[in-house]
PDB file of C-alpha atoms in Angstrom:
ATOM      1  CA  MET A   1     101.574  16.956 129.519  1.00 73.00           C
ATOM      2  CA  THR A   2     104.937  16.199 131.073  1.00 75.00           C
ATOM      3  CA  THR A   3     104.437  12.696 129.814  1.00 77.00           C
ATOM      4  CA  LEU A   4     104.150  14.321 126.245  1.00 80.00           C
ATOM      5  CA  ILE A   5     106.918  16.581 126.332  1.00 81.00           C
ATOM      6  CA  GLN A   6     109.074  13.885 127.645  1.00 81.00           C
ATOM      7  CA  VAL A   7     108.066  11.534 124.690  1.00 82.00           C
ATOM      8  CA  LEU A   8     108.694  14.578 122.063  1.00 85.00           C
ATOM      9  CA  VAL A   9     112.046  15.608 123.222  1.00 82.00           C
ATOM     10  CA  SER A  10     113.556  12.135 123.607  1.00 82.00           C
ATOM     11  CA  GLY A  11     111.984  11.142 120.424  1.00 86.00           C
ATOM     12  CA  LEU A  12     113.111  13.904 118.370  1.00 88.00           C
ATOM     13  CA  ALA A  13     116.770  13.643 119.818  1.00 85.00           C
ATOM     14  CA  ILE A  14     117.250   9.951 118.715  1.00 87.00           C
ATOM     15  CA  GLY A  15     115.127  10.354 115.833  1.00 89.00           C
ATOM     16  CA  GLY A  16     117.480  13.310 114.635  1.00 88.00           C
ATOM     17  CA  VAL A  17     120.267  10.728 114.516  1.00 90.00           C
ATOM     18  CA  TYR A  18     118.060   8.256 112.779  1.00 91.00           C
ATOM     19  CA  ALA A  19     117.077  10.976 110.329  1.00 91.00           C
ATOM     20  CA  LEU A  20     120.908  11.800 109.740  1.00 89.00           C
ATOM     21  CA  ILE A  21     121.885   8.273 109.160  1.00 91.00           C
ATOM     22  CA  ALA A  22     118.808   7.529 107.129  1.00 91.00           C
ATOM     23  CA  MET A  23     119.861  10.586 105.061  1.00 89.00           C
ATOM     24  CA  SER A  24     123.338   9.022 104.355  1.00 89.00           C
ATOM     25  CA  PHE A  25     121.763   5.741 103.152  1.00 91.00           C
ATOM     26  CA  SER A  26     119.581   8.226 100.636  1.00 89.00           C
ATOM     27  CA  ILE A  27     122.375  10.195  99.426  1.00 89.00           C
ATOM     28  CA  THR A  28     124.611   6.951  98.452  1.00 89.00           C
ATOM     29  CA  PHE A  29     121.296   5.189  96.768  1.00 88.00           C
ATOM     30  CA  THR A  30     120.243   8.040  95.110  1.00 85.00           C
ATOM     31  CA  THR A  31     123.742   8.801  93.521  1.00 86.00           C
ATOM     32  CA  THR A  32     125.366   5.200  93.042  1.00 84.00           C
ATOM     33  CA  LYS A  33     122.196   3.030  93.238  1.00 83.00           C
ATOM     34  CA  THR A  34     124.202   1.198  96.272  1.00 85.00           C
ATOM     35  CA  LEU A  35     123.801   1.188  99.896  1.00 87.00           C
ATOM     36  CA  ASN A  36     126.704   1.224 102.511  1.00 89.00           C
ATOM     37  CA  PHE A  37     126.076  -1.784 104.645  1.00 90.00           C
ATOM     38  CA  ALA A  38     128.890  -1.010 107.066  1.00 91.00           C
ATOM     39  CA  GLN A  39     127.240   2.222 107.797  1.00 92.00           C
ATOM     40  CA  GLY A  40     126.573   0.828 111.633  1.00 91.00           C
ATOM     41  CA  GLU A  41     130.159  -0.029 112.126  1.00 93.00           C
ATOM     42  CA  PHE A  42     131.258   3.317 110.826  1.00 94.00           C
ATOM     43  CA  VAL A  43     128.950   4.923 113.224  1.00 94.00           C
ATOM     44  CA  ALA A  44     130.560   3.146 115.944  1.00 94.00           C
ATOM     45  CA  VAL A  45     134.230   3.839 114.732  1.00 95.00           C
ATOM     46  CA  GLY A  46     133.050   7.420 114.593  1.00 94.00           C
ATOM     47  CA  ALA A  47     132.151   7.302 118.165  1.00 94.00           C
ATOM     48  CA  PHE A  48     135.786   6.022 119.241  1.00 94.00           C
ATOM     49  CA  LEU A  49     137.593   8.022 116.783  1.00 95.00           C
ATOM     50  CA  GLY A  50     135.996  11.198 118.959  1.00 94.00           C
ATOM     51  CA  VAL A  51     136.712   9.713 122.109  1.00 93.00           C
ATOM     52  CA  THR A  52     140.530   9.334 121.034  1.00 94.00           C
ATOM     53  CA  VAL A  53     140.390  12.614 120.092  1.00 95.00           C
ATOM     54  CA  LEU A  54     138.866  13.807 123.409  1.00 93.00           C
ATOM     55  CA  TYR A  55     141.340  11.874 125.107  1.00 92.00           C
ATOM     56  CA  LEU A  56     144.359  13.188 123.460  1.00 92.00           C
ATOM     57  CA  LEU A  57     143.300  16.760 123.845  1.00 91.00           C
ATOM     58  CA  ALA A  58     142.980  16.156 127.510  1.00 88.00           C
ATOM     59  CA  ARG A  59     146.279  14.400 127.784  1.00 86.00           C
ATOM     60  CA  ALA A  60     147.846  17.576 125.866  1.00 85.00           C
ATOM     61  CA  GLY A  61     146.106  19.886 128.216  1.00 75.00           C
ATOM     62  CA  GLY A  62     148.518  18.319 131.235  1.00 72.00           C
ATOM     63  CA  GLY A  63     145.440  16.525 132.758  1.00 67.00           C
ATOM     64  CA  GLU A  64     145.765  12.994 134.092  1.00 75.00           C
ATOM     65  CA  VAL A  65     142.881  11.371 132.303  1.00 80.00           C
ATOM     66  CA  GLY A  66     142.218   7.439 131.722  1.00 82.00           C
ATOM     67  CA  PHE A  67     140.937   6.416 128.111  1.00 82.00           C
ATOM     68  CA  ALA A  68     137.930   4.666 129.805  1.00 79.00           C
ATOM     69  CA  SER A  69     137.021   7.363 132.152  1.00 79.00           C
ATOM     70  CA  LEU A  70     137.461  10.861 130.402  1.00 86.00           C
ATOM     71  CA  PRO A  71     136.846  13.347 133.105  1.00 86.00           C
ATOM     72  CA  PRO A  72     133.689  16.221 132.184  1.00 85.00           C
ATOM     73  CA  TRP A  73     136.064  18.933 131.214  1.00 86.00           C
ATOM     74  CA  ALA A  74     137.727  16.597 128.220  1.00 87.00           C
ATOM     75  CA  SER A  75     134.831  17.490 126.155  1.00 87.00           C
ATOM     76  CA  ALA A  76     134.623  21.288 127.311  1.00 87.00           C
ATOM     77  CA  GLY A  77     135.248  23.980 125.154  1.00 86.00           C
ATOM     78  CA  LEU A  78     136.295  23.238 121.594  1.00 91.00           C
ATOM     79  CA  ASN A  79     137.356  20.023 122.470  1.00 92.00           C
ATOM     80  CA  TYR A  80     134.081  18.178 121.452  1.00 94.00           C
ATOM     81  CA  PRO A  81     133.547  19.950 118.269  1.00 94.00           C
ATOM     82  CA  VAL A  82     137.295  19.136 117.429  1.00 96.00           C
ATOM     83  CA  ALA A  83     136.713  15.695 117.641  1.00 95.00           C
ATOM     84  CA  ALA A  84     133.604  15.830 115.874  1.00 95.00           C
ATOM     85  CA  LEU A  85     135.310  17.376 113.137  1.00 95.00           C
ATOM     86  CA  VAL A  86     138.294  14.868 113.211  1.00 96.00           C
ATOM     87  CA  ALA A  87     135.816  11.794 113.309  1.00 95.00           C
ATOM     88  CA  GLY A  88     133.748  13.240 110.361  1.00 94.00           C
ATOM     89  CA  LEU A  89     136.651  13.617 108.154  1.00 96.00           C
ATOM     90  CA  VAL A  90     138.414  10.674 108.764  1.00 96.00           C
ATOM     91  CA  LEU A  91     135.296   8.478 108.195  1.00 95.00           C
ATOM     92  CA  GLY A  92     134.524  10.782 105.071  1.00 95.00           C
ATOM     93  CA  ALA A  93     138.244   9.137 104.291  1.00 96.00           C
ATOM     94  CA  LEU A  94     137.273   5.655 105.107  1.00 95.00           C
ATOM     95  CA  GLY A  95     134.085   6.279 102.775  1.00 94.00           C
ATOM     96  CA  LEU A  96     136.220   6.843 100.030  1.00 94.00           C
ATOM     97  CA  LEU A  97     138.401   3.859 100.674  1.00 94.00           C
ATOM     98  CA  LEU A  98     134.885   1.606 100.909  1.00 93.00           C
ATOM     99  CA  PHE A  99     133.619   3.313  97.469  1.00 92.00           C
ATOM    100  CA  ALA A 100     137.116   2.304  95.768  1.00 92.00           C
ATOM    101  CA  VAL A 101     137.643  -1.031  97.081  1.00 91.00           C
ATOM    102  CA  ALA A 102     134.106  -2.404  97.815  1.00 89.00           C
ATOM    103  CA  VAL A 103     131.753  -0.898  95.744  1.00 88.00           C
ATOM    104  CA  ARG A 104     133.463   0.571  92.559  1.00 85.00           C
ATOM    105  CA  PRO A 105     134.868  -2.895  91.293  1.00 84.00           C
ATOM    106  CA  PHE A 106     131.084  -4.067  91.219  1.00 78.00           C
ATOM    107  CA  ALA A 107     129.448  -0.969  89.735  1.00 66.00           C
ATOM    108  CA  GLY A 108     127.537  -1.466  86.594  1.00 61.00           C
ATOM    109  CA  LYS A 109     127.486  -5.299  87.118  1.00 67.00           C
ATOM    110  CA  ALA A 110     125.078  -7.893  87.125  1.00 68.00           C
ATOM    111  CA  GLY A 111     124.384  -9.197  90.467  1.00 72.00           C
ATOM    112  CA  MET A 112     124.795  -7.798  94.184  1.00 77.00           C
ATOM    113  CA  ASN A 113     128.258  -8.371  95.279  1.00 82.00           C
ATOM    114  CA  TRP A 114     128.577  -5.140  96.363  1.00 83.00           C
ATOM    115  CA  VAL A 115     126.164  -5.981  99.317  1.00 87.00           C
ATOM    116  CA  MET A 116     128.202  -8.628 100.634  1.00 89.00           C
ATOM    117  CA  SER A 117     131.247  -6.308  99.668  1.00 91.00           C
ATOM    118  CA  THR A 118     130.327  -3.320 101.803  1.00 92.00           C
ATOM    119  CA  ILE A 119     129.351  -6.142 104.654  1.00 92.00           C
ATOM    120  CA  GLY A 120     132.804  -7.555 104.763  1.00 93.00           C
ATOM    121  CA  PHE A 121     134.549  -4.202 104.625  1.00 93.00           C
ATOM    122  CA  GLY A 122     132.481  -3.538 107.785  1.00 93.00           C
ATOM    123  CA  ILE A 123     133.513  -6.555 109.501  1.00 94.00           C
ATOM    124  CA  ILE A 124     137.127  -5.573 108.713  1.00 94.00           C
ATOM    125  CA  VAL A 125     136.399  -2.242 110.255  1.00 94.00           C
ATOM    126  CA  GLN A 126     134.807  -3.753 113.295  1.00 93.00           C
ATOM    127  CA  SER A 127     137.292  -5.933 113.792  1.00 94.00           C
ATOM    128  CA  LEU A 128     140.346  -3.703 113.672  1.00 95.00           C
ATOM    129  CA  GLY A 129     138.375  -1.368 116.006  1.00 93.00           C
ATOM    130  CA  LEU A 130     138.289  -4.408 118.705  1.00 93.00           C
ATOM    131  CA  ALA A 131     141.782  -4.960 118.087  1.00 94.00           C
ATOM    132  CA  VAL A 132     142.874  -1.335 118.528  1.00 92.00           C
ATOM    133  CA  TRP A 133     140.354  -0.104 121.548  1.00 91.00           C
ATOM    134  CA  GLY A 134     139.092  -3.546 122.868  1.00 89.00           C
ATOM    135  CA  PRO A 135     135.245  -4.575 123.346  1.00 89.00           C
ATOM    136  CA  ALA A 136     134.650  -2.729 126.423  1.00 89.00           C
ATOM    137  CA  PRO A 137     132.214   0.452 125.902  1.00 90.00           C
ATOM    138  CA  VAL A 138     133.606   3.555 127.154  1.00 90.00           C
ATOM    139  CA  ASN A 139     131.703   6.568 128.637  1.00 89.00           C
ATOM    140  CA  VAL A 140     132.015   9.744 127.038  1.00 90.00           C
ATOM    141  CA  PRO A 141     131.140  13.099 128.793  1.00 90.00           C
ATOM    142  CA  SER A 142     128.808  15.522 127.220  1.00 90.00           C
ATOM    143  CA  PRO A 143     129.911  19.234 126.485  1.00 90.00           C
ATOM    144  CA  PHE A 144     127.319  20.618 128.499  1.00 89.00           C
ATOM    145  CA  GLY A 145     127.325  18.210 131.094  1.00 83.00           C
ATOM    146  CA  ASP A 146     125.179  15.296 132.629  1.00 80.00           C
ATOM    147  CA  ASP A 147     122.573  17.695 134.980  1.00 84.00           C
ATOM    148  CA  VAL A 148     119.016  16.880 133.768  1.00 84.00           C
ATOM    149  CA  ILE A 149     117.239  20.068 132.744  1.00 84.00           C
ATOM    150  CA  ARG A 150     113.331  20.096 133.946  1.00 84.00           C
ATOM    151  CA  ILE A 151     110.875  21.494 131.429  1.00 79.00           C
ATOM    152  CA  ALA A 152     107.398  21.565 132.609  1.00 77.00           C
ATOM    153  CA  GLY A 153     108.236  18.491 134.827  1.00 77.00           C
ATOM    154  CA  ALA A 154     109.801  16.652 132.010  1.00 78.00           C
ATOM    155  CA  GLY A 155     113.744  15.524 132.439  1.00 81.00           C
ATOM    156  CA  ILE A 156     115.894  16.479 129.421  1.00 84.00           C
ATOM    157  CA  ARG A 157     119.570  15.628 129.079  1.00 87.00           C
ATOM    158  CA  PRO A 158     121.465  18.865 127.474  1.00 89.00           C
ATOM    159  CA  GLN A 159     123.115  16.051 125.283  1.00 90.00           C
ATOM    160  CA  GLU A 160     119.644  15.450 123.744  1.00 88.00           C
ATOM    161  CA  ILE A 161     119.042  18.923 122.778  1.00 89.00           C
ATOM    162  CA  LEU A 162     122.527  18.983 121.348  1.00 91.00           C
ATOM    163  CA  ILE A 163     121.446  16.257 119.139  1.00 90.00           C
ATOM    164  CA  LEU A 164     118.768  17.743 117.901  1.00 88.00           C
ATOM    165  CA  VAL A 165     120.043  21.130 117.080  1.00 91.00           C
ATOM    166  CA  VAL A 166     122.989  19.662 115.130  1.00 91.00           C
ATOM    167  CA  ALA A 167     120.853  17.228 113.285  1.00 88.00           C
ATOM    168  CA  ILE A 168     118.887  19.682 111.944  1.00 89.00           C
ATOM    169  CA  LEU A 169     121.169  21.991 111.297  1.00 92.00           C
ATOM    170  CA  LEU A 170     123.555  19.688 109.449  1.00 89.00           C
ATOM    171  CA  MET A 171     120.257  18.364 107.332  1.00 87.00           C
ATOM    172  CA  LEU A 172     119.156  21.908 106.830  1.00 89.00           C
ATOM    173  CA  GLY A 173     122.471  22.794 105.359  1.00 90.00           C
ATOM    174  CA  LEU A 174     122.864  19.705 103.257  1.00 88.00           C
ATOM    175  CA  ASP A 175     119.431  20.051 101.899  1.00 86.00           C
ATOM    176  CA  ARG A 176     120.244  23.696 100.742  1.00 89.00           C
ATOM    177  CA  ALA A 177     123.958  22.608  99.447  1.00 88.00           C
ATOM    178  CA  MET A 178     122.019  20.117  97.286  1.00 85.00           C
ATOM    179  CA  ARG A 179     119.585  22.300  95.820  1.00 85.00           C
ATOM    180  CA  GLY A 180     121.597  25.778  95.840  1.00 85.00           C
ATOM    181  CA  THR A 181     125.426  24.680  94.866  1.00 88.00           C
ATOM    182  CA  ARG A 182     126.943  23.424  91.678  1.00 88.00           C
ATOM    183  CA  ILE A 183     128.220  20.450  93.264  1.00 87.00           C
ATOM    184  CA  GLY A 184     124.794  19.614  94.888  1.00 85.00           C
ATOM    185  CA  LYS A 185     123.178  20.007  91.443  1.00 87.00           C
ATOM    186  CA  ALA A 186     125.793  17.893  89.747  1.00 88.00           C
ATOM    187  CA  MET A 187     125.193  15.161  92.384  1.00 85.00           C
ATOM    188  CA  ARG A 188     121.302  15.368  91.852  1.00 83.00           C
ATOM    189  CA  ALA A 189     121.933  15.379  88.211  1.00 87.00           C
ATOM    190  CA  VAL A 190     123.820  11.763  88.481  1.00 85.00           C
ATOM    191  CA  ALA A 191     121.188  10.510  90.807  1.00 81.00           C
ATOM    192  CA  ALA A 192     118.450  11.496  87.963  1.00 81.00           C
ATOM    193  CA  ASN A 193     120.609   9.913  85.160  1.00 83.00           C
ATOM    194  CA  PRO A 194     124.300   9.424  85.348  1.00 82.00           C
ATOM    195  CA  GLN A 195     124.510   8.819  81.505  1.00 84.00           C
ATOM    196  CA  ALA A 196     122.879  12.163  80.634  1.00 87.00           C
ATOM    197  CA  ALA A 197     125.279  13.820  83.549  1.00 87.00           C
ATOM    198  CA  ALA A 198     128.101  12.395  82.138  1.00 87.00           C
ATOM    199  CA  LEU A 199     127.268  13.852  78.341  1.00 87.00           C
ATOM    200  CA  MET A 200     126.738  17.044  80.102  1.00 86.00           C
ATOM    201  CA  GLY A 201     130.572  17.118  81.416  1.00 87.00           C
ATOM    202  CA  ILE A 202     129.560  16.033  84.828  1.00 88.00           C
ATOM    203  CA  ASN A 203     132.313  13.853  86.728  1.00 89.00           C
ATOM    204  CA  VAL A 204     130.276  10.950  87.432  1.00 88.00           C
ATOM    205  CA  ALA A 205     132.891   8.959  89.401  1.00 88.00           C
ATOM    206  CA  ALA A 206     133.745  11.852  91.325  1.00 90.00           C
ATOM    207  CA  MET A 207     130.304  12.377  92.526  1.00 90.00           C
ATOM    208  CA  MET A 208     130.005   9.022  93.544  1.00 89.00           C
ATOM    209  CA  LEU A 209     132.858   9.122  95.864  1.00 91.00           C
ATOM    210  CA  GLY A 210     131.691  12.304  97.125  1.00 91.00           C
ATOM    211  CA  ALA A 211     128.341  10.574  98.085  1.00 91.00           C
ATOM    212  CA  TYR A 212     129.992   7.942  99.856  1.00 93.00           C
ATOM    213  CA  ALA A 213     132.167  10.481 101.568  1.00 94.00           C
ATOM    214  CA  LEU A 214     129.524  12.560 102.569  1.00 93.00           C
ATOM    215  CA  SER A 215     127.466   9.646 103.641  1.00 93.00           C
ATOM    216  CA  SER A 216     130.294   8.337 105.735  1.00 94.00           C
ATOM    217  CA  LEU A 217     131.077  11.575 107.115  1.00 94.00           C
ATOM    218  CA  LEU A 218     127.700  11.784 108.572  1.00 93.00           C
ATOM    219  CA  ALA A 219     127.975   8.505 110.232  1.00 93.00           C
ATOM    220  CA  GLY A 220     131.071   9.557 111.925  1.00 93.00           C
ATOM    221  CA  ILE A 221     129.630  12.513 113.419  1.00 93.00           C
ATOM    222  CA  GLY A 222     126.085  11.039 114.430  1.00 91.00           C
ATOM    223  CA  GLY A 223     128.534   8.231 116.259  1.00 92.00           C
ATOM    224  CA  LEU A 224     130.014  10.854 118.406  1.00 92.00           C
ATOM    225  CA  LEU A 225     126.889  12.757 119.086  1.00 92.00           C
ATOM    226  CA  VAL A 226     125.147   9.695 120.697  1.00 91.00           C
ATOM    227  CA  ALA A 227     128.018   8.415 122.556  1.00 90.00           C
ATOM    228  CA  PRO A 228     127.489  10.433 125.504  1.00 90.00           C
ATOM    229  CA  ILE A 229     123.936   9.006 125.585  1.00 88.00           C
ATOM    230  CA  ALA A 230     124.529   5.413 124.584  1.00 82.00           C
ATOM    231  CA  SER A 231     128.377   5.115 125.461  1.00 83.00           C
ATOM    232  CA  ALA A 232     130.944   4.502 123.017  1.00 86.00           C
ATOM    233  CA  SER A 233     130.845   0.700 121.857  1.00 88.00           C
ATOM    234  CA  LEU A 234     131.820  -0.974 118.559  1.00 88.00           C
ATOM    235  CA  PHE A 235     128.729  -2.667 118.723  1.00 88.00           C
ATOM    236  CA  LEU A 236     126.592   0.538 119.098  1.00 85.00           C
ATOM    237  CA  GLY A 237     126.191   1.039 115.250  1.00 85.00           C
ATOM    238  CA  MET A 238     124.231  -1.593 114.257  1.00 87.00           C
ATOM    239  CA  GLY A 239     121.123  -1.178 116.000  1.00 87.00           C
ATOM    240  CA  ILE A 240     121.130   2.588 115.249  1.00 90.00           C
ATOM    241  CA  ALA A 241     122.004   1.724 111.505  1.00 90.00           C
ATOM    242  CA  LEU A 242     118.886  -0.312 111.218  1.00 89.00           C
ATOM    243  CA  LYS A 243     116.613   1.564 112.789  1.00 89.00           C
ATOM    244  CA  ALA A 244     118.132   4.613 110.618  1.00 90.00           C
ATOM    245  CA  PHE A 245     117.662   2.320 107.447  1.00 90.00           C
ATOM    246  CA  SER A 246     113.933   1.146 108.548  1.00 88.00           C
ATOM    247  CA  GLY A 247     113.383   5.118 109.017  1.00 88.00           C
ATOM    248  CA  ALA A 248     114.953   5.692 105.038  1.00 90.00           C
ATOM    249  CA  ILE A 249     112.489   2.532 104.097  1.00 88.00           C
ATOM    250  CA  VAL A 250     109.286   4.125 105.584  1.00 87.00           C
ATOM    251  CA  GLY A 251     110.064   7.622 104.340  1.00 86.00           C
ATOM    252  CA  GLY A 252     110.969   6.555 100.520  1.00 86.00           C
ATOM    253  CA  LEU A 253     114.740   5.559 100.278  1.00 86.00           C
ATOM    254  CA  ASP A 254     115.086   7.747  96.913  1.00 84.00           C
ATOM    255  CA  ASN A 255     113.706  10.790  98.864  1.00 85.00           C
ATOM    256  CA  PRO A 256     116.105  12.546 101.385  1.00 85.00           C
ATOM    257  CA  ARG A 257     113.336  14.481 102.507  1.00 86.00           C
ATOM    258  CA  GLY A 258     111.129  11.658 103.155  1.00 87.00           C
ATOM    259  CA  CYS A 259     114.383   9.627 104.922  1.00 88.00           C
ATOM    260  CA  ILE A 260     114.402  12.498 107.417  1.00 89.00           C
ATOM    261  CA  ALA A 261     110.680  12.714 107.756  1.00 90.00           C
ATOM    262  CA  GLY A 262     110.720   8.479 108.446  1.00 89.00           C
ATOM    263  CA  GLY A 263     114.017   9.076 111.127  1.00 89.00           C
ATOM    264  CA  PHE A 264     112.168  11.395 113.323  1.00 91.00           C
ATOM    265  CA  ALA A 265     108.782   9.299 113.162  1.00 90.00           C
ATOM    266  CA  LEU A 266     110.670   6.361 113.953  1.00 90.00           C
ATOM    267  CA  GLY A 267     112.411   7.989 117.242  1.00 90.00           C
ATOM    268  CA  LEU A 268     109.016   9.396 118.306  1.00 90.00           C
ATOM    269  CA  LEU A 269     107.226   6.196 117.565  1.00 89.00           C
ATOM    270  CA  GLU A 270     110.217   4.185 119.625  1.00 88.00           C
ATOM    271  CA  SER A 271     110.261   6.827 122.370  1.00 86.00           C
ATOM    272  CA  GLY A 272     106.451   6.820 122.891  1.00 86.00           C
ATOM    273  CA  VAL A 273     106.101   2.917 122.800  1.00 86.00           C
ATOM    274  CA  ALA A 274     109.234   2.680 125.291  1.00 81.00           C
ATOM    275  CA  LEU A 275     107.090   4.602 127.487  1.00 77.00           C
ATOM    276  CA  TRP A 276     104.569   2.380 127.655  1.00 76.00           C
ATOM    277  CA  SER A 277     106.231  -1.015 127.129  1.00 76.00           C
ATOM    278  CA  ALA A 278     110.068  -1.186 126.059  1.00 75.00           C
ATOM    279  CA  GLU A 279     109.373  -4.716 125.313  1.00 78.00           C
ATOM    280  CA  TRP A 280     106.974  -3.942 122.387  1.00 82.00           C
ATOM    281  CA  ARG A 281     109.081  -1.297 121.057  1.00 80.00           C
ATOM    282  CA  GLU A 282     110.961  -3.276 118.238  1.00 81.00           C
ATOM    283  CA  ILE A 283     107.701  -5.380 117.556  1.00 86.00           C
ATOM    284  CA  VAL A 284     105.657  -2.243 116.911  1.00 84.00           C
ATOM    285  CA  ILE A 285     108.296  -0.351 114.835  1.00 80.00           C
ATOM    286  CA  PHE A 286     108.698  -3.132 112.424  1.00 83.00           C
ATOM    287  CA  LEU A 287     105.232  -3.844 112.504  1.00 86.00           C
ATOM    288  CA  LEU A 288     104.730  -0.522 111.265  1.00 82.00           C
ATOM    289  CA  ILE A 289     107.460  -1.208 108.624  1.00 81.00           C
ATOM    290  CA  ILE A 290     105.763  -3.971 107.418  1.00 85.00           C
ATOM    291  CA  VAL A 291     102.509  -2.292 107.249  1.00 86.00           C
ATOM    292  CA  VAL A 292     104.145   0.783 105.189  1.00 82.00           C
ATOM    293  CA  LEU A 293     105.659  -1.498 102.829  1.00 80.00           C
ATOM    294  CA  ALA A 294     102.590  -3.622 101.913  1.00 85.00           C
ATOM    295  CA  VAL A 295     100.478  -0.388 101.343  1.00 84.00           C
ATOM    296  CA  ARG A 296     103.402   1.973  99.701  1.00 82.00           C
ATOM    297  CA  PRO A 297     106.205  -0.323  98.563  1.00 78.00           C
ATOM    298  CA  ASN A 298     108.340   3.041  97.703  1.00 78.00           C
ATOM    299  CA  GLY A 299     107.809   4.153 101.161  1.00 76.00           C
ATOM    300  CA  LEU A 300     105.737   7.064 102.296  1.00 78.00           C
ATOM    301  CA  PHE A 301     107.323   9.496  99.916  1.00 78.00           C
ATOM    302  CA  GLY A 302     109.197   7.341  97.665  1.00 68.00           C
ATOM    303  CA  ALA A 303     108.688   7.619  93.830  1.00 66.00           C
ATOM    304  CA  GLN A 304     111.165   5.699  91.899  1.00 55.00           C
ATOM    305  CA  SER A 305     111.213   1.861  91.578  1.00 54.00           C
ATOM    306  CA  LEU A 306     113.666  -0.044  93.727  1.00 49.00           C
ATOM    307  CA  ASP A 307     115.835  -1.913  91.423  1.00 50.00           C
ATOM    308  CA  LYS A 308     118.586  -3.273  94.102  1.00 48.00           C
ATOM    309  CA  VAL A 309     118.048  -4.168  97.836  1.00 44.00           C
TER     310      VAL A 309
END
């Protein structure tokens, strides 16, 4: 029973991050039929931007702090939410820049130049990050401390609970916004048929820009959420983005709710297999993806044919 609870909590926590990033992949794919292959670098930069804000707030509070060894109180109070907000907004703006310079010039043209341009944009972002912050990982204090909470014998870190709660709230809020607001309905109309949406007076270009901004915002917040568990590193995001993309593929890239389910399923599977054998974790995950795609090429909940990537 203790083992089951441990697997459930750990799997749902990391699955929440995968689901959040998987949803971000779905947002750009359904709206623009393109993907941001720099999403991993965006996750890492979001983590470091959050750490930078925590460091500046701690310094402004009069404390003697070092960037590489932030004290636990640096994340206390409103510091952590403010850092998450700043990281999300800056990454959202970076998403706008990415769309303008690396996706928009190739939209509607033959070929897949946007794939290489988004990868190149990510490499530039990562290189700039290395020049600013350096390659060393940075420990990030959790806003609720690092003391392990015991539930029926299972050890759970407060940050894992925070990740799960924030991820679920963000996903529920976005789902509600996409179905109940004018902007959300406009984005869904563009996703369904851009030409028809344009004839109805919807600004298709603005909706596509918004999709990239929203997707990048989620990556920034996701990076700071996972940093207290994995440490902030500019190489942190690649593995997370790859697993999240896998979750999106398994769930169905054109179905946001399917992507969420795929992300959580992947987190639970990873946690369960790691408990048995860490060496088999990646093998089992990617075998599952191969099997799912062989049986359901569009994912478990996908419906449309995939034209690109």
